[in-house]
Amino acid sequence: MAAMPDTPLPVPSCPDWTTADLVGHLGHVHRIVNHIIVERLESPPPDRKTMFRAPADATGEDLADWFAEGATELAATFRTTDPKTVVWTWGGEPGVAFWLRMQAIEAAVHRWDLEGAIGSPQAVDKELAADGVAQFLDVVLPFRRRTAKKVPPMKGESYRFRQTDGSGAWSIALDPDGPRPLADDEAADVELAGTASELLLFLWHRIPGEPLVANGDAKALQRFFELVPTV
């Protein structure tokens, strides 16, 4: 993570958060995930929204130390736990491997958020970002559809995401009965091309579509975040 400022700053990519809110959120998540794994929980902790919160008066170096403590504990748990160990997850994949993958991606996105608040954000690592694109389409997208209060029906809109700094290409069709991979020989309504980092940040609603090269139906592109809302 980037260095914590002594005075909380607004986070442009997360308009409702300050830097203290962002670090507090991620440190809270680290402790929840660690608790789930260490205790081998097979259902979500009922008080997970209130437990392990950052101290109310923690800022600057104190908040950074609190964050580092939780991150270190979680990293140690990942190193000493079989990824195949069954525990509860929100993604439909009941195992520690899910959390290891998810936490790496989430930390990378929030590192970008924090750097954007205090300076110039650097691109997400290419290989991690590419994995994050696949994970978003396979896991995050259906999760957001399931948990959103109200979403419009999917009508077969199709999207292809093509990596310009590698060979990655990911496609999805949002059919009425659920998302499905789009076959290589199926045309997509819209194709977006960009670096793996740009594609990941677009999917996480961190950057607009303009930095990407878009070809196809502009209305389908505009509709994407109506069909896949942020949470």
PDB file of C-alpha atoms in Angstrom:
ATOM      1  CA  MET A   1       0.000   0.000   0.000  1.00  0.00           C
ATOM      2  CA  ALA A   2       1.034   3.618  -0.527  1.00  0.00           C
ATOM      3  CA  ALA A   3       2.026   5.709   2.494  1.00  0.00           C
ATOM      4  CA  MET A   4      -0.870   6.986   4.572  1.00  0.00           C
ATOM      5  CA  PRO A   5      -1.323  10.765   4.799  1.00  0.00           C
ATOM      6  CA  ASP A   6      -1.668  12.188   8.333  1.00  0.00           C
ATOM      7  CA  THR A   7      -4.844  14.044   7.322  1.00  0.00           C
ATOM      8  CA  PRO A   8      -7.442  11.919   5.475  1.00  0.00           C
ATOM      9  CA  LEU A   9      -7.848  12.964   1.851  1.00  0.00           C
ATOM     10  CA  PRO A  10     -10.777  12.381  -0.507  1.00  0.00           C
ATOM     11  CA  VAL A  11     -10.446   9.375  -2.807  1.00  0.00           C
ATOM     12  CA  PRO A  12     -11.461  10.463  -6.345  1.00  0.00           C
ATOM     13  CA  SER A  13     -12.241   6.918  -7.517  1.00  0.00           C
ATOM     14  CA  CYS A  14     -14.385   6.217  -4.412  1.00  0.00           C
ATOM     15  CA  PRO A  15     -16.308   9.490  -3.972  1.00  0.00           C
ATOM     16  CA  ASP A  16     -17.864   8.567  -0.610  1.00  0.00           C
ATOM     17  CA  TRP A  17     -14.523   7.653   0.991  1.00  0.00           C
ATOM     18  CA  THR A  18     -11.481   9.340   2.429  1.00  0.00           C
ATOM     19  CA  THR A  19      -8.096   7.642   2.517  1.00  0.00           C
ATOM     20  CA  ALA A  20      -8.824   6.641   6.126  1.00  0.00           C
ATOM     21  CA  ASP A  21     -12.123   5.055   5.065  1.00  0.00           C
ATOM     22  CA  LEU A  22     -10.392   3.086   2.299  1.00  0.00           C
ATOM     23  CA  VAL A  23      -7.608   1.746   4.518  1.00  0.00           C
ATOM     24  CA  GLY A  24     -10.095   1.006   7.289  1.00  0.00           C
ATOM     25  CA  HIS A  25     -12.269  -0.943   4.855  1.00  0.00           C
ATOM     26  CA  LEU A  26      -9.428  -3.060   3.524  1.00  0.00           C
ATOM     27  CA  GLY A  27      -8.010  -3.728   6.977  1.00  0.00           C
ATOM     28  CA  HIS A  28     -11.477  -4.774   8.145  1.00  0.00           C
ATOM     29  CA  VAL A  29     -11.820  -7.163   5.202  1.00  0.00           C
ATOM     30  CA  HIS A  30      -8.394  -8.679   5.904  1.00  0.00           C
ATOM     31  CA  ARG A  31      -9.394  -9.461   9.476  1.00  0.00           C
ATOM     32  CA  ILE A  32     -12.767 -10.915   8.476  1.00  0.00           C
ATOM     33  CA  VAL A  33     -11.166 -13.188   5.864  1.00  0.00           C
ATOM     34  CA  ASN A  34      -8.486 -14.264   8.323  1.00  0.00           C
ATOM     35  CA  HIS A  35     -11.165 -15.084  10.896  1.00  0.00           C
ATOM     36  CA  ILE A  36     -13.130 -17.147   8.370  1.00  0.00           C
ATOM     37  CA  ILE A  37     -10.057 -19.164   7.402  1.00  0.00           C
ATOM     38  CA  VAL A  38      -8.565 -19.662  10.875  1.00  0.00           C
ATOM     39  CA  GLU A  39     -11.912 -20.715  12.342  1.00  0.00           C
ATOM     40  CA  ARG A  40     -12.784 -22.822   9.249  1.00  0.00           C
ATOM     41  CA  LEU A  41     -16.185 -21.163   9.042  1.00  0.00           C
ATOM     42  CA  GLU A  42     -18.622 -22.685   6.576  1.00  0.00           C
ATOM     43  CA  SER A  43     -21.152 -19.855   6.839  1.00  0.00           C
ATOM     44  CA  PRO A  44     -20.656 -16.087   7.030  1.00  0.00           C
ATOM     45  CA  PRO A  45     -20.001 -14.548  10.462  1.00  0.00           C
ATOM     46  CA  PRO A  46     -23.318 -12.963  11.484  1.00  0.00           C
ATOM     47  CA  ASP A  47     -21.600  -9.850  12.860  1.00  0.00           C
ATOM     48  CA  ARG A  48     -19.043  -9.470  10.067  1.00  0.00           C
ATOM     49  CA  LYS A  49     -20.159  -5.911   9.259  1.00  0.00           C
ATOM     50  CA  THR A  50     -19.294  -4.641  12.742  1.00  0.00           C
ATOM     51  CA  MET A  51     -16.450  -6.861  13.966  1.00  0.00           C
ATOM     52  CA  PHE A  52     -12.771  -5.994  13.529  1.00  0.00           C
ATOM     53  CA  ARG A  53     -13.357  -2.358  12.631  1.00  0.00           C
ATOM     54  CA  ALA A  54     -10.496   0.145  12.695  1.00  0.00           C
ATOM     55  CA  PRO A  55     -10.164   2.158  15.929  1.00  0.00           C
ATOM     56  CA  ALA A  56     -12.332   5.235  15.590  1.00  0.00           C
ATOM     57  CA  ASP A  57      -9.483   7.637  16.397  1.00  0.00           C
ATOM     58  CA  ALA A  58      -6.809   5.949  14.252  1.00  0.00           C
ATOM     59  CA  THR A  59      -5.282   8.151  11.543  1.00  0.00           C
ATOM     60  CA  GLY A  60      -1.980   8.482   9.742  1.00  0.00           C
ATOM     61  CA  GLU A  61       0.776   6.240  11.079  1.00  0.00           C
ATOM     62  CA  ASP A  62      -1.462   4.608  13.698  1.00  0.00           C
ATOM     63  CA  LEU A  63      -3.970   3.571  11.032  1.00  0.00           C
ATOM     64  CA  ALA A  64      -1.152   2.352   8.778  1.00  0.00           C
ATOM     65  CA  ASP A  65       0.209   0.219  11.640  1.00  0.00           C
ATOM     66  CA  TRP A  66      -3.257  -1.221  12.320  1.00  0.00           C
ATOM     67  CA  PHE A  67      -3.635  -2.041   8.626  1.00  0.00           C
ATOM     68  CA  ALA A  68      -0.176  -3.643   8.424  1.00  0.00           C
ATOM     69  CA  GLU A  69      -0.929  -5.864  11.414  1.00  0.00           C
ATOM     70  CA  GLY A  70      -4.043  -7.312   9.761  1.00  0.00           C
ATOM     71  CA  ALA A  71      -2.397  -7.685   6.359  1.00  0.00           C
ATOM     72  CA  THR A  72       0.576  -9.505   7.910  1.00  0.00           C
ATOM     73  CA  GLU A  73      -1.689 -11.901   9.804  1.00  0.00           C
ATOM     74  CA  LEU A  74      -3.700 -12.709   6.680  1.00  0.00           C
ATOM     75  CA  ALA A  75      -0.551 -13.243   4.595  1.00  0.00           C
ATOM     76  CA  ALA A  76       0.757 -15.669   7.215  1.00  0.00           C
ATOM     77  CA  THR A  77      -2.568 -17.535   7.220  1.00  0.00           C
ATOM     78  CA  PHE A  78      -2.470 -17.881   3.440  1.00  0.00           C
ATOM     79  CA  ARG A  79       1.107 -19.213   3.570  1.00  0.00           C
ATOM     80  CA  THR A  80       0.246 -21.878   6.150  1.00  0.00           C
ATOM     81  CA  THR A  81      -3.175 -23.006   4.929  1.00  0.00           C
ATOM     82  CA  ASP A  82      -3.912 -25.477   2.136  1.00  0.00           C
ATOM     83  CA  PRO A  83      -5.707 -23.498  -0.619  1.00  0.00           C
ATOM     84  CA  LYS A  84      -8.126 -26.421  -0.963  1.00  0.00           C
ATOM     85  CA  THR A  85      -9.354 -26.000   2.624  1.00  0.00           C
ATOM     86  CA  VAL A  86     -13.127 -25.577   2.552  1.00  0.00           C
ATOM     87  CA  VAL A  87     -14.432 -22.359   4.101  1.00  0.00           C
ATOM     88  CA  TRP A  88     -17.327 -20.042   3.362  1.00  0.00           C
ATOM     89  CA  THR A  89     -16.996 -17.509   0.528  1.00  0.00           C
ATOM     90  CA  TRP A  90     -19.447 -15.177  -1.150  1.00  0.00           C
ATOM     91  CA  GLY A  91     -18.415 -16.290  -4.633  1.00  0.00           C
ATOM     92  CA  GLY A  92     -19.840 -19.787  -4.893  1.00  0.00           C
ATOM     93  CA  GLU A  93     -16.353 -21.328  -4.614  1.00  0.00           C
ATOM     94  CA  PRO A  94     -16.058 -22.631  -1.013  1.00  0.00           C
ATOM     95  CA  GLY A  95     -12.327 -22.609  -0.404  1.00  0.00           C
ATOM     96  CA  VAL A  96      -9.270 -20.665   0.729  1.00  0.00           C
ATOM     97  CA  ALA A  97      -8.075 -20.409  -2.889  1.00  0.00           C
ATOM     98  CA  PHE A  98     -11.014 -18.114  -3.618  1.00  0.00           C
ATOM     99  CA  TRP A  99     -10.007 -15.729  -0.842  1.00  0.00           C
ATOM    100  CA  LEU A 100      -6.347 -15.718  -1.876  1.00  0.00           C
ATOM    101  CA  ARG A 101      -7.280 -14.773  -5.426  1.00  0.00           C
ATOM    102  CA  MET A 102      -9.920 -12.250  -4.396  1.00  0.00           C
ATOM    103  CA  GLN A 103      -7.754 -10.496  -1.827  1.00  0.00           C
ATOM    104  CA  ALA A 104      -4.860 -10.098  -4.258  1.00  0.00           C
ATOM    105  CA  ILE A 105      -7.165  -8.453  -6.803  1.00  0.00           C
ATOM    106  CA  GLU A 106      -8.973  -6.276  -4.262  1.00  0.00           C
ATOM    107  CA  ALA A 107      -5.700  -5.069  -2.738  1.00  0.00           C
ATOM    108  CA  ALA A 108      -4.401  -4.134  -6.199  1.00  0.00           C
ATOM    109  CA  VAL A 109      -7.504  -2.110  -7.035  1.00  0.00           C
ATOM    110  CA  HIS A 110      -7.514  -0.325  -3.678  1.00  0.00           C
ATOM    111  CA  ARG A 111      -3.774   0.390  -3.981  1.00  0.00           C
ATOM    112  CA  TRP A 112      -4.640   2.166  -7.242  1.00  0.00           C
ATOM    113  CA  ASP A 113      -7.423   4.064  -5.424  1.00  0.00           C
ATOM    114  CA  LEU A 114      -5.080   5.211  -2.663  1.00  0.00           C
ATOM    115  CA  GLU A 115      -2.322   6.245  -5.048  1.00  0.00           C
ATOM    116  CA  GLY A 116      -4.877   8.281  -6.975  1.00  0.00           C
ATOM    117  CA  ALA A 117      -5.762  10.143  -3.778  1.00  0.00           C
ATOM    118  CA  ILE A 118      -2.203  11.051  -2.801  1.00  0.00           C
ATOM    119  CA  GLY A 119      -0.407  11.228  -6.146  1.00  0.00           C
ATOM    120  CA  SER A 120      -0.268   9.431  -9.464  1.00  0.00           C
ATOM    121  CA  PRO A 121      -1.763   5.901  -9.594  1.00  0.00           C
ATOM    122  CA  GLN A 122       0.400   3.248 -11.204  1.00  0.00           C
ATOM    123  CA  ALA A 123      -0.971   0.481 -13.425  1.00  0.00           C
ATOM    124  CA  VAL A 124      -1.958  -2.821 -11.854  1.00  0.00           C
ATOM    125  CA  ASP A 125       0.521  -5.646 -12.501  1.00  0.00           C
ATOM    126  CA  LYS A 126      -0.245  -7.107 -15.927  1.00  0.00           C
ATOM    127  CA  GLU A 127      -0.641 -10.752 -14.925  1.00  0.00           C
ATOM    128  CA  LEU A 128      -2.665  -9.947 -11.811  1.00  0.00           C
ATOM    129  CA  ALA A 129      -4.890  -7.576 -13.780  1.00  0.00           C
ATOM    130  CA  ALA A 130      -5.522 -10.196 -16.467  1.00  0.00           C
ATOM    131  CA  ASP A 131      -6.562 -12.690 -13.803  1.00  0.00           C
ATOM    132  CA  GLY A 132      -8.752  -9.990 -12.307  1.00  0.00           C
ATOM    133  CA  VAL A 133     -10.617  -9.510 -15.590  1.00  0.00           C
ATOM    134  CA  ALA A 134     -11.380 -13.233 -15.785  1.00  0.00           C
ATOM    135  CA  GLN A 135     -12.382 -13.322 -12.118  1.00  0.00           C
ATOM    136  CA  PHE A 136     -14.691 -10.335 -12.531  1.00  0.00           C
ATOM    137  CA  LEU A 137     -16.598 -11.896 -15.415  1.00  0.00           C
ATOM    138  CA  ASP A 138     -16.750 -15.368 -13.843  1.00  0.00           C
ATOM    139  CA  VAL A 139     -17.457 -14.467 -10.220  1.00  0.00           C
ATOM    140  CA  VAL A 140     -18.036 -10.771  -9.472  1.00  0.00           C
ATOM    141  CA  LEU A 141     -20.521 -10.149 -12.276  1.00  0.00           C
ATOM    142  CA  PRO A 142     -23.014 -12.872 -11.256  1.00  0.00           C
ATOM    143  CA  PHE A 143     -22.546 -11.926  -7.578  1.00  0.00           C
ATOM    144  CA  ARG A 144     -23.482  -8.316  -8.287  1.00  0.00           C
ATOM    145  CA  ARG A 145     -26.495  -9.444 -10.272  1.00  0.00           C
ATOM    146  CA  ARG A 146     -27.618 -11.644  -7.367  1.00  0.00           C
ATOM    147  CA  THR A 147     -27.166  -9.066  -4.637  1.00  0.00           C
ATOM    148  CA  ALA A 148     -28.310  -5.832  -6.305  1.00  0.00           C
ATOM    149  CA  LYS A 149     -31.664  -4.567  -5.091  1.00  0.00           C
ATOM    150  CA  LYS A 150     -33.002  -4.030  -8.583  1.00  0.00           C
ATOM    151  CA  VAL A 151     -31.402  -4.703 -11.956  1.00  0.00           C
ATOM    152  CA  PRO A 152     -32.878  -4.676 -15.463  1.00  0.00           C
ATOM    153  CA  PRO A 153     -33.255  -8.014 -17.224  1.00  0.00           C
ATOM    154  CA  MET A 154     -30.440  -9.203 -19.440  1.00  0.00           C
ATOM    155  CA  LYS A 155     -31.423  -9.471 -23.100  1.00  0.00           C
ATOM    156  CA  GLY A 156     -28.411 -11.186 -24.630  1.00  0.00           C
ATOM    157  CA  GLU A 157     -26.033  -8.219 -24.645  1.00  0.00           C
ATOM    158  CA  SER A 158     -22.539  -9.448 -25.450  1.00  0.00           C
ATOM    159  CA  TYR A 159     -19.110  -8.033 -24.683  1.00  0.00           C
ATOM    160  CA  ARG A 160     -15.544  -8.882 -25.601  1.00  0.00           C
ATOM    161  CA  PHE A 161     -12.564  -7.517 -23.669  1.00  0.00           C
ATOM    162  CA  ARG A 162      -9.254  -7.721 -25.525  1.00  0.00           C
ATOM    163  CA  GLN A 163      -5.882  -7.156 -23.876  1.00  0.00           C
ATOM    164  CA  THR A 164      -3.429  -4.957 -25.808  1.00  0.00           C
ATOM    165  CA  ASP A 165      -0.378  -5.729 -23.647  1.00  0.00           C
ATOM    166  CA  GLY A 166      -0.818  -9.491 -23.869  1.00  0.00           C
ATOM    167  CA  SER A 167      -2.830 -12.210 -25.535  1.00  0.00           C
ATOM    168  CA  GLY A 168      -5.808 -12.193 -23.192  1.00  0.00           C
ATOM    169  CA  ALA A 169      -9.341 -12.026 -24.575  1.00  0.00           C
ATOM    170  CA  TRP A 170     -12.482 -12.514 -22.502  1.00  0.00           C
ATOM    171  CA  SER A 171     -16.036 -12.623 -23.806  1.00  0.00           C
ATOM    172  CA  ILE A 172     -19.423 -12.862 -22.169  1.00  0.00           C
ATOM    173  CA  ALA A 173     -23.048 -12.911 -23.258  1.00  0.00           C
ATOM    174  CA  LEU A 174     -25.628 -11.658 -20.770  1.00  0.00           C
ATOM    175  CA  ASP A 175     -28.449 -13.988 -21.748  1.00  0.00           C
ATOM    176  CA  PRO A 176     -31.909 -13.817 -20.146  1.00  0.00           C
ATOM    177  CA  ASP A 177     -31.271 -17.074 -18.268  1.00  0.00           C
ATOM    178  CA  GLY A 178     -27.815 -16.051 -17.053  1.00  0.00           C
ATOM    179  CA  PRO A 179     -24.319 -15.042 -18.175  1.00  0.00           C
ATOM    180  CA  ARG A 180     -22.411 -17.430 -20.406  1.00  0.00           C
ATOM    181  CA  PRO A 181     -19.035 -17.374 -22.146  1.00  0.00           C
ATOM    182  CA  LEU A 182     -19.246 -16.081 -25.685  1.00  0.00           C
ATOM    183  CA  ALA A 183     -17.744 -18.478 -28.224  1.00  0.00           C
ATOM    184  CA  ASP A 184     -14.681 -17.274 -30.133  1.00  0.00           C
ATOM    185  CA  ASP A 185     -16.597 -17.314 -33.421  1.00  0.00           C
ATOM    186  CA  GLU A 186     -19.557 -15.363 -32.018  1.00  0.00           C
ATOM    187  CA  ALA A 187     -19.587 -11.641 -32.711  1.00  0.00           C
ATOM    188  CA  ALA A 188     -19.924  -9.372 -29.683  1.00  0.00           C
ATOM    189  CA  ASP A 189     -22.167  -6.322 -29.567  1.00  0.00           C
ATOM    190  CA  VAL A 190     -19.192  -4.285 -28.409  1.00  0.00           C
ATOM    191  CA  GLU A 191     -15.477  -4.970 -28.035  1.00  0.00           C
ATOM    192  CA  LEU A 192     -13.206  -3.033 -25.714  1.00  0.00           C
ATOM    193  CA  ALA A 193      -9.444  -3.113 -26.108  1.00  0.00           C
ATOM    194  CA  GLY A 194      -6.915  -1.878 -23.583  1.00  0.00           C
ATOM    195  CA  THR A 195      -4.144  -2.971 -21.289  1.00  0.00           C
ATOM    196  CA  ALA A 196      -5.031  -5.604 -18.703  1.00  0.00           C
ATOM    197  CA  SER A 197      -4.865  -2.896 -16.032  1.00  0.00           C
ATOM    198  CA  GLU A 198      -7.217  -0.602 -17.946  1.00  0.00           C
ATOM    199  CA  LEU A 199      -9.717  -3.405 -18.527  1.00  0.00           C
ATOM    200  CA  LEU A 200      -9.699  -4.384 -14.854  1.00  0.00           C
ATOM    201  CA  LEU A 201     -10.107  -0.807 -13.680  1.00  0.00           C
ATOM    202  CA  PHE A 202     -12.949  -0.264 -16.145  1.00  0.00           C
ATOM    203  CA  LEU A 203     -14.774  -3.354 -14.885  1.00  0.00           C
ATOM    204  CA  TRP A 204     -14.324  -2.204 -11.300  1.00  0.00           C
ATOM    205  CA  HIS A 205     -15.833   1.136 -12.354  1.00  0.00           C
ATOM    206  CA  ARG A 206     -12.592   3.012 -11.629  1.00  0.00           C
ATOM    207  CA  ILE A 207     -12.073   4.529 -15.062  1.00  0.00           C
ATOM    208  CA  PRO A 208     -14.529   5.451 -17.826  1.00  0.00           C
ATOM    209  CA  GLY A 209     -14.592   3.754 -21.189  1.00  0.00           C
ATOM    210  CA  GLU A 210     -12.729   6.551 -22.974  1.00  0.00           C
ATOM    211  CA  PRO A 211      -9.158   5.248 -22.424  1.00  0.00           C
ATOM    212  CA  LEU A 212     -10.218   1.980 -24.060  1.00  0.00           C
ATOM    213  CA  VAL A 213     -10.714   1.434 -27.771  1.00  0.00           C
ATOM    214  CA  ALA A 214     -14.379   0.551 -28.242  1.00  0.00           C
ATOM    215  CA  ASN A 215     -15.900  -0.938 -31.360  1.00  0.00           C
ATOM    216  CA  GLY A 216     -19.538  -1.820 -31.803  1.00  0.00           C
ATOM    217  CA  ASP A 217     -22.809  -0.796 -30.187  1.00  0.00           C
ATOM    218  CA  ALA A 218     -22.289   2.296 -28.006  1.00  0.00           C
ATOM    219  CA  LYS A 219     -25.658   1.768 -26.323  1.00  0.00           C
ATOM    220  CA  ALA A 220     -24.652  -1.733 -25.249  1.00  0.00           C
ATOM    221  CA  LEU A 221     -21.522  -0.287 -23.673  1.00  0.00           C
ATOM    222  CA  GLN A 222     -23.524   2.365 -21.818  1.00  0.00           C
ATOM    223  CA  ARG A 223     -25.870  -0.346 -20.577  1.00  0.00           C
ATOM    224  CA  PHE A 224     -23.110  -2.506 -19.083  1.00  0.00           C
ATOM    225  CA  PHE A 225     -23.112  -0.909 -15.640  1.00  0.00           C
ATOM    226  CA  GLU A 226     -26.900  -0.905 -15.518  1.00  0.00           C
ATOM    227  CA  LEU A 227     -26.774  -4.674 -15.995  1.00  0.00           C
ATOM    228  CA  VAL A 228     -23.761  -5.102 -13.704  1.00  0.00           C
ATOM    229  CA  PRO A 229     -24.183  -2.471 -10.978  1.00  0.00           C
ATOM    230  CA  THR A 230     -21.491  -1.483  -8.522  1.00  0.00           C
ATOM    231  CA  VAL A 231     -21.985  -2.454  -4.883  1.00  0.00           C
TER     232      VAL A 231
END
